[in-house]
Amino acid sequence: MAADRDRSWSPPTISEVAAEAGVGRASAARTLGGYGYASPELRDRVLAAAEKLGYRTNALARSMSTGISHTLGVIVADIGNPFFAGVVRGISDTSRARGFDTIVLSTHEELDEEKAAIGVLVDKRVDGIIIASAALGRDAVDHITGTVDRGVPVVLLDRAIEHLNLASVVTDNREAARRAAELFIQNGHRRIGFIWGPATTEPVTTRRELSAATSNNLWSDGERLRGYLDALDDAGISFDPALVMTEEKTEENATHSVARMLDLPAPITAILCSETDATTGALRAVRASGLRYPDDVSIIGFDDSSWAAVMDPPLTMIEQPMLELGNRAAEILLDEIDGGNQTQLMHTLESRFIERSSVTGPPPLRSRNP
Amino acid sequence: MAADRDRSWSPPTISEVAAEAGVGRASAARTLGGYGYASPELRDRVLAAAEKLGYRTNALARSMSTGISHTLGVIVADIGNPFFAGVVRGISDTSRARGFDTIVLSTHEELDEEKAAIGVLVDKRVDGIIIASAALGRDAVDHITGTVDRGVPVVLLDRAIEHLNLASVVTDNREAARRAAELFIQNGHRRIGFIWGPATTEPVTTRRELSAATSNNLWSDGERLRGYLDALDDAGISFDPALVMTEEKTEENATHSVARMLDLPAPITAILCSETDATTGALRAVRASGLRYPDDVSIIGFDDSSWAAVMDPPLTMIEQPMLELGNRAAEILLDEIDGGNQTQLMHTLESRFIERSSVTGPPPLRSRNP
DNA sequence: CTGTTAGCGCTTTCAA
DNA sequence: TTGAAAGCGCTAACAG
């Protein structure tokens, strides 16, 4: 039916529709744009003409004159990461329901890419930005404050930036980690490994040094570590730097670190993993050491997955409310765009503790080389 | 520094920069837009003024006059699905490298949402669209052809639409499934379950009926099934409808179906799973039946995951080149936008067969209730 | 090399 | 109730 479309075809404009319908542009624009008045008969003529010509509104032109683009910008480290993918799905669903589309940019956890990404979004005149910033403790965040200053609303996602005074939507990282560590402790564990802590090349032998390293860490990771330390403190267990991984955060390093911790004179009997890669890395080390969980080591990991449930034995995990995180972030941003005043700044969603079978008491007596 | 920004502040335009620099708009536009000539001195003045005013180009306005938006539209069933998330990451990376951003829409596998999504993208004047269509065999695809007719290039992703004559980027589903089934057969299996086949409420008792149902299936799923049947045919194993799941595709149904197949008078001894949820569902059934893999049943699944490698025993899987799928789709689309003529229509990427330890020979003798 | 001018397609006063 | 005209910020053709 549209087979006869010319090669130099260009989409019909409101003027063409108006001409076809024999009315003025403005009238056509009013009925097509859904604003202002138009008599039923005129309306019908316009609609018919539009239909006939295959008219589609040009959102760009509309944005130009209205100044609003009905588009949200989303910046995450990696859209390929299941966690962020889930969050983006949440953002996407609720913004779509409110008439907004999203353009999402991945920064690969690089601050420079993040700055560029913000630039792109600002240039494209998005109506607001949701960002899981790659900024570490000491990093400057002018690119974010600058954006807010330009009048573009920003909400922080998953990673808060403490002094920034911006709405943030996060999960209860600290509480969740603490709860996991407490479960270990209740089960009698005192040597609990934490994968992973802040990546640093500096030696970390004191708690003060750990603190210092953490302050230059991703906020969410730092919170998780703090929760772990909280539990230790409450139980009067002294902090042992050998039990916190400080290598770069990769699955492979997790494996190495756990192997080392398992091989200590006083080996770990439990492992708290702060991410999927940390968990799978730890699992590899346990297996390679010829040990089994939970009998030899108990395990809890962040970020549940359908796989964790079919492991043998199934893993006790901490599930993050990814969709809800996205939903909330979008809602808050959209409300702000609609002119609503933000009352609450920090929105903390509860993660779900899923107890399965990877936690039990420490082995009665285990020495390095029996 | 920008603390004194007025509440009714509006971003500086090229005219303002020109005024500040004391030059004509066009000259300012030329240096800021990076086209045309400008003397070094004039250039410097403009740049300085732009810097001072905090000028950022308005991409909307630019798109209005150039007619190109430097934006790609991406339509997938669910951005929260790790497979699509990986693909989108690939698209995003390569298009970003070529100066394009992507707006991605999830359809939840609903054709109506897909149509709406295309409408949105067309309205936003994206320069091209990459789509993993939810269209099943018999569904009309006017929304896609219509888009092409409007002059918007489209490339099909992961799911080809046979008669459509559009560039498609897919994986070698059929070959991969066939290879998996062949491995089972080489190991001596003859009762191989397939999770999952086409969802249908019609009874499927003959191969013809299966075919019919498949023709109303998602293309990629159909290909996988065909590969399975290819292997059976080659080995002279007759098709048994009881070994192909035709329930709605959910993890739970996979569990039920596998449980049933395991409970048959002549039970299955191997399972081919066409998706992650199918695999985890199957695993649950195996466990619930008190059986173990690979001794009692062999298993191969599509879509590798770091979890599959840490299962005990580790799972033999078929890995899809998600990133590459995205990269290629973007490259092809971008080339087409740049005016390149598409020579090849079907681009088939190889999936990677990762042999681990979930396949062995069938159990010597296994009866339903020993 | 630089400045003037005319659109891009829409919304939005403002008259009629 | 409808139409004419101005303008959103930019690019592009054309003079100077």
Coordinates of C-alpha atoms in Angstrom, one line a residue, chain A residues 165-326:
Chain A
N165 CA 21.7 17.4 49.1
L166 CA 20.1 15.6 46.2
A167 CA 17.3 13.1 46.3
S168 CA 18.8 9.6 46.4
V169 CA 17.2 6.2 46.0
V170 CA 19.3 3.4 47.6
T171 CA 18.9 0.1 49.3
D172 CA 19.7 -0.6 53.0
N173 CA 23.2 -1.8 52.2
R174 CA 24.6 -1.3 55.6
E175 CA 21.7 -3.0 57.5
A176 CA 21.6 -5.9 55.0
A177 CA 25.3 -6.6 55.4
R178 CA 25.1 -6.3 59.1
R179 CA 22.3 -8.7 59.2
A180 CA 24.2 -11.2 57.2
A181 CA 27.2 -11.0 59.4
E182 CA 25.1 -11.3 62.5
L183 CA 23.6 -14.5 61.1
F184 CA 27.1 -15.8 60.8
I185 CA 28.0 -14.7 64.3
Q186 CA 24.8 -16.2 65.8
N187 CA 25.8 -19.5 64.2
G188 CA 29.1 -19.3 66.0
H189 CA 31.4 -17.9 63.4
R190 CA 34.2 -15.5 64.4
R191 CA 36.4 -15.6 61.3
I192 CA 34.3 -14.0 58.6
G193 CA 35.8 -13.0 55.2
F194 CA 34.4 -10.0 53.4
I195 CA 34.6 -9.9 49.6
W196 CA 35.0 -7.3 48.6
G197 CA 36.3 -4.3 50.5
P198 CA 37.8 -1.1 49.0
A199 CA 40.3 -1.7 46.2
T200 CA 43.6 -0.1 47.2
T201 CA 47.3 -0.7 46.6
E202 CA 48.1 0.8 50.0
P203 CA 48.7 -1.8 52.7
V204 CA 45.7 -2.0 55.0
T205 CA 46.7 -3.3 58.4
T206 CA 44.7 -1.2 60.8
R207 CA 41.1 -0.3 61.0
R208 CA 42.0 3.3 60.5
E209 CA 43.7 2.5 57.2
L210 CA 40.7 0.5 56.1
S211 CA 38.5 3.5 56.9
A212 CA 40.7 5.7 54.8
A213 CA 40.5 3.4 51.9
T214 CA 36.8 3.0 52.2
S215 CA 36.3 6.7 52.1
N216 CA 37.6 6.5 48.6
N217 CA 35.3 3.7 47.6
L218 CA 31.9 3.5 45.9
W219 CA 29.3 4.5 48.5
S220 CA 27.3 1.4 48.3
D221 CA 30.3 -0.9 48.7
G222 CA 31.5 1.2 51.7
E223 CA 28.1 0.8 53.3
R224 CA 28.2 -2.9 53.0
L225 CA 31.6 -3.0 54.6
R226 CA 30.4 -0.8 57.4
G227 CA 27.6 -3.1 58.1
Y228 CA 30.0 -6.0 58.3
L229 CA 32.1 -4.0 60.8
D230 CA 29.1 -3.0 62.8
A231 CA 28.2 -6.6 63.4
L232 CA 31.8 -7.5 64.3
D233 CA 31.9 -4.6 66.8
D234 CA 28.6 -5.5 68.4
A235 CA 29.9 -9.0 68.9
G236 CA 33.2 -7.8 70.2
I237 CA 35.1 -9.5 67.5
S238 CA 38.2 -7.7 66.6
F239 CA 38.8 -6.6 63.1
D240 CA 41.3 -8.6 61.1
P241 CA 42.5 -6.9 57.9
A242 CA 43.5 -10.2 56.4
L243 CA 39.8 -11.1 56.1
V244 CA 38.8 -8.1 53.9
M245 CA 39.8 -8.3 50.2
T246 CA 41.3 -5.1 49.0
E247 CA 42.4 -6.2 45.5
E248 CA 40.7 -4.9 42.4
K249 CA 37.1 -6.1 42.3
T250 CA 37.1 -9.0 39.8
E251 CA 35.8 -12.5 40.1
E252 CA 39.3 -13.8 39.7
N253 CA 40.7 -11.8 42.5
A254 CA 37.8 -12.9 44.7
T255 CA 38.8 -16.4 44.0
H256 CA 42.4 -15.7 45.0
S257 CA 41.5 -13.8 48.1
V258 CA 39.2 -16.4 49.4
A259 CA 41.7 -19.1 48.7
R260 CA 44.2 -17.2 50.7
M261 CA 41.7 -16.6 53.6
L262 CA 40.9 -20.3 53.6
D263 CA 44.5 -21.1 53.8
L264 CA 45.2 -18.9 56.8
P265 CA 46.5 -20.5 60.0
A266 CA 43.2 -19.4 61.5
P267 CA 41.1 -19.8 58.3
I268 CA 37.8 -18.1 57.7
T269 CA 34.7 -20.2 58.3
A270 CA 32.2 -17.8 56.6
I271 CA 32.2 -15.5 53.7
L272 CA 30.1 -12.4 53.0
C273 CA 30.1 -11.5 49.3
S274 CA 29.0 -8.1 48.2
E275 CA 28.2 -8.8 44.6
T276 CA 27.5 -11.7 42.2
D277 CA 31.0 -11.9 40.9
A278 CA 32.3 -11.9 44.4
T279 CA 30.0 -14.8 45.2
T280 CA 30.9 -16.9 42.2
G281 CA 34.6 -16.2 42.7
A282 CA 34.3 -17.3 46.3
L283 CA 32.5 -20.5 45.3
R284 CA 35.3 -21.3 42.9
A285 CA 37.8 -21.0 45.7
V286 CA 35.9 -23.1 48.1
R287 CA 35.6 -25.8 45.5
A288 CA 39.2 -25.6 44.5
S289 CA 40.2 -25.9 48.2
G290 CA 38.4 -29.2 48.3
L291 CA 36.0 -27.8 50.8
R292 CA 32.2 -27.8 50.8
Y293 CA 29.7 -25.3 51.9
P294 CA 28.1 -24.9 54.3
D295 CA 29.9 -27.6 56.3
D296 CA 33.3 -26.1 55.9
V297 CA 32.4 -22.5 55.1
S298 CA 29.2 -20.7 55.3
I299 CA 28.3 -18.3 52.5
I300 CA 26.0 -15.3 52.0
G301 CA 26.0 -13.1 48.9
F302 CA 24.4 -10.0 47.7
D303 CA 22.2 -9.9 44.6
D304 CA 20.0 -13.0 44.4
S305 CA 19.6 -14.8 41.1
S306 CA 17.5 -17.8 40.0
W307 CA 20.7 -19.6 39.8
A308 CA 21.4 -19.2 43.5
A309 CA 18.2 -21.1 44.3
V310 CA 19.3 -24.1 42.3
M311 CA 22.8 -24.4 43.6
D312 CA 23.3 -27.4 45.7
P313 CA 22.9 -26.6 48.5
P314 CA 20.9 -23.4 47.6
L315 CA 22.5 -20.2 48.6
T316 CA 21.3 -17.8 51.2
M317 CA 21.2 -14.4 49.5
I318 CA 20.4 -10.8 49.9
E319 CA 18.0 -9.7 47.1
Q320 CA 18.0 -6.1 46.0
P321 CA 14.7 -4.6 44.9
M322 CA 16.0 -3.6 41.5
L323 CA 12.7 -2.9 39.8
E324 CA 11.4 -0.9 42.8
L325 CA 14.6 1.0 42.9
G326 CA 14.1 2.1 39.3

